[in-house]
Amino acid sequence: MRRAAASRPGWDAVWVNANLATMVAGGDAYGAIRDGAIAVKDGQIAWVGPRKSLPRQKARYERDAGGRWITPGLVDCHTHLVFAGERAQEFEMRLKGATYEQIARSGGGINSTVTATRKASEEALFTAAARRLKSLMAEGVTTIEIKSGYGLDLANELKMLRVARRLGEEFPVTVKTTFLGAHALPAEFAGRQGAYVDLVVDKMLPAVARTGLADAVDAFAEKIAFTPQETTRIFAKAKLLGLPVKLHADQLSDQGGAALSAEFGALSADHLEYTSEAGIKAMATSGTVAVLLPGAFYFLRETKLPPLALFRQHGVPIALASDGNPGSAPTVSLLLMLNMACTLFRMTPEEALAGVTRNGAQALGVAAQCGTLEEGKRADLVVWDIGHPAELSYWLGHNPARTVVRGGRIVRQSRKS
Ligand code: NIG
Ligand code: FE
């Protein structure tokens, strides 16, 4: 109603002479429409199809895309973007032979970022995260998930979540926040893991739910982190509070994390290098998205490949994300992840692009709003200076984004056209 009343006649914007990678499943590769047009009205995609069928209407802004490709805005569905400091010295230690697990067990790893993040002011965290967010947005990211998990006490977890929310308010990007209180055992709880899980379940989760600062709940189920039983307690409480769940699952060993996620109808299970076929079948049944994180695989020099053939065989949707964090994936490039997913995991460029569009949106529970170029969805789109969508996976460290549009507004224009 409101939309109709506010509307002026005609399109707000239209791009013609564009090749559209709509990423709608089931049709041509990339859901491609060649020589297409896309029209935007009131922040939404109002029309998409072959140019010759575009209904004749006035447009306040009209662009000839010159045969360039337009994709949906990219979705980065797993990041730890808010943190203080860096862990370059741990990188050096690993190059001298220490493992990620050894560093974590000796008090470094996630806990060293916790120390830095607790000390940092909210403003300092915002400034550092904003810089990283801008790099991702410059590559066409219009929707991003941001986790807490470097506070590990109520005040600092809420501080991180507030920073994440504020990023979504101050930048033209949709931010989905995730509470990751069960990321690691904080140093002050050494030897008292059960007591920390009690704190997460009895105090932190209810407080987080009350504030409305988190859209989902995550945990790290791993030998160096939390057991499947502890994860179950956390998930059960999250469900009780009406918050959807997701899991850092089977990253370093098979903990049955995929099946556990599926049991709770998780939005996604993430990492999954060590997941079994039984876990994958359970994910297929529950509609849980597999989020693969090639940056962490690469940076930790993991050798166990995620079981891609089984995800394909059982029809589990595969998303890709940056995992941007100071320990296992110090990256601010989602396009680089597409390349790594293809070279390291042997995903196809089309699967990789679906992973950061349609399936990334599903992993965040926002598939009705974004992830494909379809009428009625939010007008999040990217015009790329490329001749074929496979180029998005092909270049290493090159950003061909020309125009980034979010909610119908141009948020980045790299060159005048
Ligand atoms: O997704 N696996 C646990 N969490 C992060 C790493 C966080 C860190 O090392 O700071 C991950 O890889
Ligand atoms: Fe992660």
Short mmCIF file of C-alpha atoms and ligand atoms in Angstrom, two decimals:
data_model
loop_
_atom_site.label_atom_id
_atom_site.label_comp_id
_atom_site.label_asym_id
_atom_site.label_seq_id
_atom_site.Cartn_x
_atom_site.Cartn_y
_atom_site.Cartn_z
CA MET A 1 0.00 0.00 0.00
CA ARG A 2 2.63 2.41 1.19
CA ARG A 3 4.73 1.50 -1.80
CA ALA A 4 1.98 2.28 -4.30
CA ALA A 5 1.17 5.60 -2.64
CA ALA A 6 4.82 6.72 -2.58
CA SER A 7 5.49 5.64 -6.13
CA ARG A 8 6.12 8.00 -8.98
CA PRO A 9 5.26 6.65 -12.42
CA GLY A 10 8.11 4.93 -14.29
CA TRP A 11 11.23 3.09 -13.15
CA ASP A 12 13.66 4.64 -10.67
CA ALA A 13 16.54 3.04 -12.59
CA VAL A 14 17.03 0.70 -15.47
CA TRP A 15 20.04 -1.02 -16.97
CA VAL A 16 19.75 -2.19 -20.57
CA ASN A 17 22.16 -4.02 -22.87
CA ALA A 18 23.29 -6.10 -19.91
CA ASN A 19 24.04 -9.78 -19.59
CA LEU A 20 22.33 -10.92 -16.42
CA ALA A 21 23.64 -13.74 -14.22
CA THR A 22 20.39 -13.96 -12.29
CA MET A 23 21.63 -17.03 -10.37
CA VAL A 24 18.09 -18.40 -10.43
CA ALA A 25 18.49 -22.19 -10.24
CA GLY A 26 17.16 -24.69 -12.71
CA GLY A 27 17.57 -22.89 -16.02
CA ASP A 28 20.60 -21.90 -18.07
CA ALA A 29 24.06 -21.78 -16.49
CA TYR A 30 24.25 -18.83 -14.06
CA GLY A 31 20.52 -18.30 -14.67
CA ALA A 32 21.83 -16.21 -17.56
CA ILE A 33 19.73 -13.81 -19.60
CA ARG A 34 21.76 -12.44 -22.50
CA ASP A 35 20.98 -9.00 -23.86
CA GLY A 36 18.83 -8.40 -20.83
CA ALA A 37 17.44 -5.49 -18.88
CA ILE A 38 16.79 -4.94 -15.21
CA ALA A 39 14.56 -2.25 -13.73
CA VAL A 40 14.47 -0.95 -10.17
CA LYS A 41 11.61 0.71 -8.35
CA ASP A 42 11.27 1.69 -4.68
CA GLY A 43 14.45 -0.18 -3.78
CA GLN A 44 13.29 -3.43 -5.30
CA ILE A 45 13.85 -5.28 -8.53
CA ALA A 46 10.71 -4.38 -10.46
CA TRP A 47 11.41 -6.15 -13.73
CA VAL A 48 14.09 -8.48 -15.11
CA GLY A 49 14.20 -10.17 -18.50
CA PRO A 50 15.30 -9.92 -22.12
CA ARG A 51 15.75 -6.31 -23.20
CA LYS A 52 13.29 -6.63 -26.08
CA SER A 53 10.50 -7.45 -23.60
CA LEU A 54 11.19 -4.57 -21.20
CA PRO A 55 7.88 -2.72 -20.68
CA ARG A 56 8.21 0.83 -22.05
CA GLN A 57 8.30 3.26 -19.16
CA LYS A 58 10.23 6.39 -18.33
CA ALA A 59 13.26 5.89 -16.13
CA ARG A 60 14.82 8.54 -13.91
CA TYR A 61 18.22 6.88 -14.34
CA GLU A 62 18.99 4.79 -17.41
CA ARG A 63 22.27 3.10 -18.20
CA ASP A 64 23.52 1.14 -21.17
CA ALA A 65 25.62 -1.57 -19.53
CA GLY A 66 27.55 -2.06 -22.76
CA GLY A 67 27.18 -5.84 -22.65
CA ARG A 68 28.70 -6.09 -19.19
CA TRP A 69 27.50 -8.68 -16.69
CA ILE A 70 25.20 -7.94 -13.77
CA THR A 71 24.97 -10.32 -10.81
CA PRO A 72 23.10 -10.20 -7.52
CA GLY A 73 24.91 -8.30 -4.75
CA LEU A 74 27.32 -10.68 -3.05
CA VAL A 75 26.57 -12.31 0.30
CA ASP A 76 29.40 -13.08 2.74
CA CYS A 77 27.60 -15.43 5.14
CA HIS A 78 30.39 -16.15 7.68
CA THR A 79 32.76 -13.51 9.04
CA HIS A 80 34.43 -12.49 12.28
CA LEU A 81 34.91 -8.95 11.05
CA VAL A 82 34.87 -7.24 14.46
CA PHE A 83 38.15 -7.79 16.32
CA ALA A 84 41.16 -5.90 17.61
CA GLY A 85 44.81 -6.53 16.81
CA GLU A 86 46.21 -9.18 14.50
CA ARG A 87 48.06 -12.48 14.87
CA ALA A 88 50.99 -12.13 12.48
CA GLN A 89 53.40 -13.48 15.08
CA GLU A 90 51.36 -16.67 15.32
CA PHE A 91 51.65 -16.91 11.56
CA GLU A 92 55.42 -16.76 12.02
CA MET A 93 55.24 -19.43 14.73
CA ARG A 94 53.28 -21.70 12.43
CA LEU A 95 55.87 -21.18 9.72
CA LYS A 96 58.43 -22.41 12.22
CA GLY A 97 56.43 -25.58 12.85
CA ALA A 98 53.78 -24.87 15.51
CA THR A 99 50.23 -25.97 14.68
CA TYR A 100 46.98 -23.96 15.05
CA GLU A 101 45.93 -26.38 17.82
CA GLN A 102 49.26 -26.10 19.69
CA ILE A 103 49.07 -22.32 19.62
CA ALA A 104 45.47 -22.42 20.89
CA ARG A 105 46.34 -24.85 23.70
CA SER A 106 49.26 -22.70 24.85
CA GLY A 107 46.98 -19.69 25.42
CA GLY A 108 47.40 -18.00 22.05
CA GLY A 109 44.99 -18.29 19.16
CA ILE A 110 41.46 -17.06 19.71
CA ASN A 111 42.29 -16.07 23.30
CA SER A 112 44.97 -13.61 22.23
CA THR A 113 42.37 -11.83 20.09
CA VAL A 114 39.99 -11.95 23.07
CA THR A 115 42.54 -10.06 25.19
CA ALA A 116 42.97 -7.38 22.51
CA THR A 117 39.23 -7.11 21.82
CA ARG A 118 38.32 -6.74 25.50
CA LYS A 119 40.81 -3.88 25.80
CA ALA A 120 39.58 -2.08 22.70
CA SER A 121 36.95 0.64 22.91
CA GLU A 122 33.73 0.26 20.99
CA GLU A 123 34.82 3.14 18.77
CA ALA A 124 38.20 1.56 17.99
CA LEU A 125 36.53 -1.75 17.12
CA PHE A 126 34.07 0.05 14.87
CA THR A 127 36.83 1.92 13.03
CA ALA A 128 38.90 -1.22 12.45
CA ALA A 129 35.92 -3.28 11.32
CA ALA A 130 34.63 -0.46 9.08
CA ARG A 131 37.91 -0.49 7.16
CA ARG A 132 37.58 -4.22 6.53
CA LEU A 133 33.91 -3.90 5.63
CA LYS A 134 34.68 -1.23 3.03
CA SER A 135 37.08 -3.60 1.25
CA LEU A 136 34.41 -6.27 1.07
CA MET A 137 31.77 -3.78 -0.08
CA ALA A 138 34.07 -2.53 -2.83
CA GLU A 139 33.95 -6.06 -4.23
CA GLY A 140 30.16 -6.03 -4.38
CA VAL A 141 29.23 -7.42 -0.95
CA THR A 142 25.77 -6.09 -0.05
CA THR A 143 24.87 -8.58 2.70
CA ILE A 144 27.24 -9.79 5.40
CA GLU A 145 27.12 -11.88 8.53
CA ILE A 146 29.25 -10.73 11.47
CA LYS A 147 29.88 -12.84 14.58
CA SER A 148 30.80 -11.98 18.12
CA GLY A 149 33.11 -14.48 19.86
CA TYR A 150 36.15 -12.45 20.87
CA GLY A 151 34.50 -11.00 24.00
CA LEU A 152 33.63 -14.21 25.83
CA ASP A 153 31.99 -12.35 28.68
CA LEU A 154 28.59 -10.72 28.53
CA ALA A 155 29.71 -7.09 28.38
CA ASN A 156 32.30 -7.68 25.67
CA GLU A 157 30.09 -9.96 23.60
CA LEU A 158 27.37 -7.30 23.65
CA LYS A 159 29.99 -4.69 22.75
CA MET A 160 30.95 -6.68 19.65
CA LEU A 161 27.33 -7.20 18.64
CA ARG A 162 26.59 -3.48 19.01
CA VAL A 163 29.54 -2.69 16.74
CA ALA A 164 28.23 -5.17 14.17
CA ARG A 165 24.74 -3.66 14.28
CA ARG A 166 26.14 -0.13 13.97
CA LEU A 167 28.09 -1.16 10.85
CA GLY A 168 24.77 -2.10 9.27
CA GLU A 169 23.27 1.23 10.27
CA GLU A 170 26.11 3.42 9.05
CA PHE A 171 27.01 1.61 5.84
CA PRO A 172 24.80 0.68 2.91
CA VAL A 173 25.01 -3.05 3.58
CA THR A 174 22.71 -5.55 5.27
CA VAL A 175 24.34 -6.96 8.40
CA LYS A 176 23.13 -10.17 10.05
CA THR A 177 24.65 -10.64 13.49
CA THR A 178 25.53 -13.90 15.22
CA PHE A 179 26.27 -14.54 18.89
CA LEU A 180 29.32 -16.82 19.20
CA GLY A 181 29.84 -16.91 22.97
CA ALA A 182 30.97 -20.55 22.67
CA HIS A 183 33.96 -19.76 20.45
CA ALA A 184 36.70 -20.66 22.93
CA LEU A 185 37.12 -21.14 26.66
CA PRO A 186 38.22 -17.78 28.10
CA ALA A 187 41.43 -17.92 30.17
CA GLU A 188 39.68 -17.08 33.45
CA PHE A 189 37.61 -20.27 33.09
CA ALA A 190 40.62 -22.59 32.55
CA GLY A 191 39.76 -25.99 33.99
CA ARG A 192 36.10 -24.95 34.44
CA GLN A 193 34.62 -25.45 30.99
CA GLY A 194 31.27 -26.61 32.39
CA ALA A 195 30.93 -23.39 34.37
CA TYR A 196 31.57 -21.33 31.25
CA VAL A 197 28.92 -23.24 29.29
CA ASP A 198 26.53 -22.62 32.21
CA LEU A 199 27.28 -18.92 31.89
CA VAL A 200 26.62 -18.96 28.14
CA VAL A 201 23.37 -20.89 28.53
CA ASP A 202 21.94 -19.35 31.69
CA LYS A 203 23.14 -15.74 31.48
CA MET A 204 24.56 -14.73 28.13
CA LEU A 205 21.99 -16.28 25.77
CA PRO A 206 18.95 -14.85 27.60
CA ALA A 207 20.61 -11.41 27.79
CA VAL A 208 21.57 -11.47 24.13
CA ALA A 209 18.04 -12.50 23.18
CA ARG A 210 16.57 -9.72 25.33
CA THR A 211 18.67 -7.05 23.64
CA GLY A 212 17.74 -8.27 20.16
CA LEU A 213 21.37 -7.76 19.13
CA ALA A 214 21.80 -11.23 17.60
CA ASP A 215 20.00 -12.74 14.63
CA ALA A 216 21.46 -16.23 15.21
CA VAL A 217 23.61 -18.32 17.54
CA ASP A 218 26.82 -20.11 16.58
CA ALA A 219 29.31 -22.34 18.42
CA PHE A 220 32.70 -23.92 17.72
CA ALA A 221 32.35 -27.68 18.20
CA GLU A 222 35.87 -29.04 18.26
CA LYS A 223 38.41 -30.81 20.48
CA ILE A 224 40.04 -27.46 21.24
CA ALA A 225 36.69 -25.80 21.83
CA PHE A 226 33.28 -27.26 22.85
CA THR A 227 31.98 -30.85 22.91
CA PRO A 228 28.89 -32.02 21.04
CA GLN A 229 27.08 -32.30 24.40
CA GLU A 230 27.94 -28.69 25.30
CA THR A 231 26.92 -27.54 21.84
CA THR A 232 23.62 -29.37 22.24
CA ARG A 233 22.89 -27.46 25.46
CA ILE A 234 23.62 -24.16 23.75
CA PHE A 235 21.50 -24.98 20.72
CA ALA A 236 18.60 -26.17 22.85
CA LYS A 237 18.61 -22.87 24.74
CA ALA A 238 18.89 -20.84 21.53
CA LYS A 239 15.89 -22.67 20.10
CA LEU A 240 13.94 -22.03 23.28
CA LEU A 241 14.69 -18.32 22.87
CA GLY A 242 13.60 -18.43 19.24
CA LEU A 243 17.04 -17.87 17.74
CA PRO A 244 18.19 -19.89 14.71
CA VAL A 245 21.49 -21.76 15.02
CA LYS A 246 24.57 -22.50 12.92
CA LEU A 247 27.83 -24.27 13.73
CA HIS A 248 31.59 -24.25 13.17
CA ALA A 249 31.45 -27.96 12.43
CA ASP A 250 34.03 -30.65 11.71
CA GLN A 251 36.79 -28.17 10.84
CA LEU A 252 39.74 -30.01 12.40
CA SER A 253 38.18 -33.40 13.18
CA ASP A 254 34.86 -35.22 12.74
CA GLN A 255 32.84 -34.28 15.81
CA GLY A 256 29.49 -35.24 14.29
CA GLY A 257 28.91 -31.49 13.95
CA ALA A 258 27.02 -31.70 10.68
CA ALA A 259 24.47 -34.18 12.05
CA LEU A 260 24.13 -32.15 15.24
CA SER A 261 23.44 -29.00 13.22
CA ALA A 262 20.86 -30.84 11.17
CA GLU A 263 19.14 -32.14 14.29
CA PHE A 264 18.49 -28.53 15.32
CA GLY A 265 17.44 -27.46 11.83
CA ALA A 266 20.49 -25.20 11.63
CA LEU A 267 20.64 -22.57 8.92
CA SER A 268 24.15 -23.74 8.07
CA ALA A 269 27.05 -25.92 9.13
CA ASP A 270 30.37 -24.32 8.32
CA HIS A 271 33.92 -25.56 7.44
CA LEU A 272 33.01 -29.31 7.18
CA GLU A 273 36.37 -30.68 6.00
CA TYR A 274 35.98 -33.78 8.21
CA THR A 275 32.22 -34.33 7.84
CA SER A 276 30.97 -37.89 7.24
CA GLU A 277 28.41 -39.00 4.68
CA ALA A 278 25.88 -39.64 7.46
CA GLY A 279 26.24 -35.99 8.51
CA ILE A 280 25.74 -34.83 4.94
CA LYS A 281 22.59 -36.93 4.52
CA ALA A 282 21.22 -35.38 7.71
CA MET A 283 21.98 -31.90 6.35
CA ALA A 284 20.17 -32.72 3.12
CA THR A 285 17.08 -33.74 5.09
CA SER A 286 17.05 -30.68 7.33
CA GLY A 287 17.83 -28.18 4.53
CA THR A 288 21.02 -27.06 6.27
CA VAL A 289 23.41 -25.19 3.96
CA ALA A 290 27.07 -26.30 3.77
CA VAL A 291 29.25 -23.18 4.13
CA LEU A 292 32.76 -23.85 2.82
CA LEU A 293 35.61 -21.57 3.87
CA PRO A 294 38.55 -21.97 1.50
CA GLY A 295 40.48 -19.08 3.06
CA ALA A 296 40.81 -20.93 6.37
CA PHE A 297 41.61 -24.18 4.53
CA TYR A 298 44.36 -22.38 2.64
CA PHE A 299 45.80 -20.35 5.51
CA LEU A 300 45.95 -23.32 7.91
CA ARG A 301 47.39 -25.48 5.11
CA GLU A 302 44.65 -28.05 5.73
CA THR A 303 45.03 -31.10 3.53
CA LYS A 304 41.67 -32.80 4.10
CA LEU A 305 39.33 -31.53 1.42
CA PRO A 306 35.67 -30.94 2.25
CA PRO A 307 33.62 -33.80 0.74
CA LEU A 308 32.33 -31.81 -2.20
CA ALA A 309 31.20 -34.81 -4.26
CA LEU A 310 28.94 -35.94 -1.40
CA PHE A 311 27.38 -32.49 -0.97
CA ARG A 312 26.61 -32.50 -4.68
CA GLN A 313 25.33 -36.07 -4.66
CA HIS A 314 22.94 -35.46 -1.76
CA GLY A 315 21.80 -32.07 -3.04
CA VAL A 316 23.10 -30.00 -0.10
CA PRO A 317 23.32 -26.32 -1.12
CA ILE A 318 26.91 -25.07 -0.92
CA ALA A 319 27.73 -21.52 0.16
CA LEU A 320 31.15 -19.87 0.30
CA ALA A 321 32.33 -17.21 2.70
CA SER A 322 35.46 -15.32 3.66
CA ASP A 323 35.53 -16.32 7.37
CA GLY A 324 37.46 -13.03 7.72
CA ASN A 325 39.23 -13.35 11.09
CA PRO A 326 42.72 -12.72 12.48
CA GLY A 327 43.58 -16.37 13.16
CA SER A 328 42.60 -18.66 10.34
CA ALA A 329 41.56 -16.36 7.48
CA PRO A 330 43.02 -12.84 7.58
CA THR A 331 41.30 -11.75 4.39
CA VAL A 332 38.97 -8.98 3.29
CA SER A 333 38.36 -10.37 -0.19
CA LEU A 334 35.37 -12.53 -1.05
CA LEU A 335 36.35 -12.72 -4.73
CA LEU A 336 39.63 -14.37 -3.70
CA MET A 337 37.52 -17.07 -2.00
CA LEU A 338 35.82 -17.84 -5.31
CA ASN A 339 39.21 -18.46 -6.88
CA MET A 340 40.35 -20.60 -3.95
CA ALA A 341 37.13 -22.63 -3.96
CA CYS A 342 37.75 -23.46 -7.62
CA THR A 343 41.49 -24.11 -7.44
CA LEU A 344 41.59 -25.84 -4.04
CA PHE A 345 38.18 -27.54 -3.83
CA ARG A 346 37.55 -27.94 -7.58
CA MET A 347 34.21 -26.16 -7.37
CA THR A 348 33.01 -24.79 -10.69
CA PRO A 349 32.90 -21.00 -11.18
CA GLU A 350 29.12 -21.28 -11.37
CA GLU A 351 28.97 -23.16 -8.05
CA ALA A 352 31.33 -20.61 -6.53
CA LEU A 353 29.16 -17.69 -7.63
CA ALA A 354 26.01 -19.46 -6.38
CA GLY A 355 27.88 -19.88 -3.10
CA VAL A 356 28.18 -16.12 -2.57
CA THR A 357 24.72 -15.27 -3.92
CA ARG A 358 21.76 -17.64 -3.81
CA ASN A 359 23.19 -20.16 -1.33
CA GLY A 360 24.87 -17.53 0.83
CA ALA A 361 21.48 -15.86 1.21
CA GLN A 362 19.88 -19.19 2.15
CA ALA A 363 22.59 -19.75 4.77
CA LEU A 364 21.49 -16.50 6.42
CA GLY A 365 17.77 -17.17 6.09
CA VAL A 366 17.34 -14.18 3.77
CA ALA A 367 16.77 -15.95 0.46
CA ALA A 368 13.38 -14.26 0.10
CA GLN A 369 15.05 -10.83 0.11
CA CYS A 370 18.32 -11.26 -1.84
CA GLY A 371 20.71 -13.69 -3.52
CA THR A 372 19.16 -13.77 -7.00
CA LEU A 373 18.02 -11.21 -9.56
CA GLU A 374 14.27 -11.72 -9.32
CA GLU A 375 11.31 -9.39 -9.23
CA GLY A 376 10.30 -8.42 -5.71
CA LYS A 377 13.74 -8.91 -4.20
CA ARG A 378 15.77 -6.02 -2.83
CA ALA A 379 17.63 -4.27 -5.65
CA ASP A 380 21.11 -5.43 -4.62
CA LEU A 381 23.22 -5.86 -7.74
CA VAL A 382 26.69 -5.46 -9.16
CA VAL A 383 27.72 -4.40 -12.67
CA TRP A 384 31.04 -6.06 -13.51
CA ASP A 385 33.67 -5.18 -16.07
CA ILE A 386 33.88 -8.75 -17.31
CA GLY A 387 33.11 -10.68 -20.49
CA HIS A 388 31.93 -13.85 -18.72
CA PRO A 389 30.86 -14.66 -15.13
CA ALA A 390 33.64 -17.27 -14.81
CA GLU A 391 36.00 -14.28 -14.61
CA LEU A 392 34.77 -13.64 -11.08
CA SER A 393 36.46 -16.89 -10.04
CA TYR A 394 39.38 -16.59 -12.43
CA TRP A 395 41.23 -13.43 -11.45
CA LEU A 396 43.56 -13.50 -8.47
CA GLY A 397 43.51 -10.23 -6.58
CA HIS A 398 41.67 -8.21 -9.21
CA ASN A 399 38.37 -6.49 -8.55
CA PRO A 400 36.26 -5.93 -11.68
CA ALA A 401 33.27 -4.41 -9.79
CA ARG A 402 32.15 -1.33 -11.70
CA THR A 403 28.89 -0.32 -10.02
CA VAL A 404 27.50 -1.63 -6.75
CA VAL A 405 23.82 -1.06 -6.05
CA ARG A 406 22.18 -1.79 -2.70
CA GLY A 407 18.46 -1.38 -2.15
CA GLY A 408 18.25 0.48 -5.46
CA ARG A 409 20.93 3.04 -4.52
CA ILE A 410 24.31 3.23 -6.20
CA VAL A 411 26.80 2.81 -3.37
CA ARG A 412 29.92 2.55 -5.48
CA GLN A 413 30.80 3.64 -8.95
CA SER A 414 34.37 2.81 -9.86
CA ARG A 415 34.41 4.55 -13.24
CA LYS A 416 32.19 7.07 -14.92
CA SER A 417 30.27 5.58 -17.79
O1 NIG B 1 36.27 -19.86 11.66
N1 NIG B 1 37.19 -22.03 13.97
C1 NIG B 1 37.03 -21.14 14.76
N2 NIG B 1 36.90 -19.86 14.50
C2 NIG B 1 37.56 -19.18 13.45
C3 NIG B 1 38.96 -18.86 13.78
C4 NIG B 1 39.01 -17.80 14.76
C5 NIG B 1 40.39 -17.42 15.15
O2 NIG B 1 41.37 -18.19 15.01
O3 NIG B 1 40.48 -16.29 15.65
C6 NIG B 1 37.38 -19.90 12.14
O4 NIG B 1 38.32 -20.48 11.57
FE FE B 2 34.68 -18.86 11.53
#
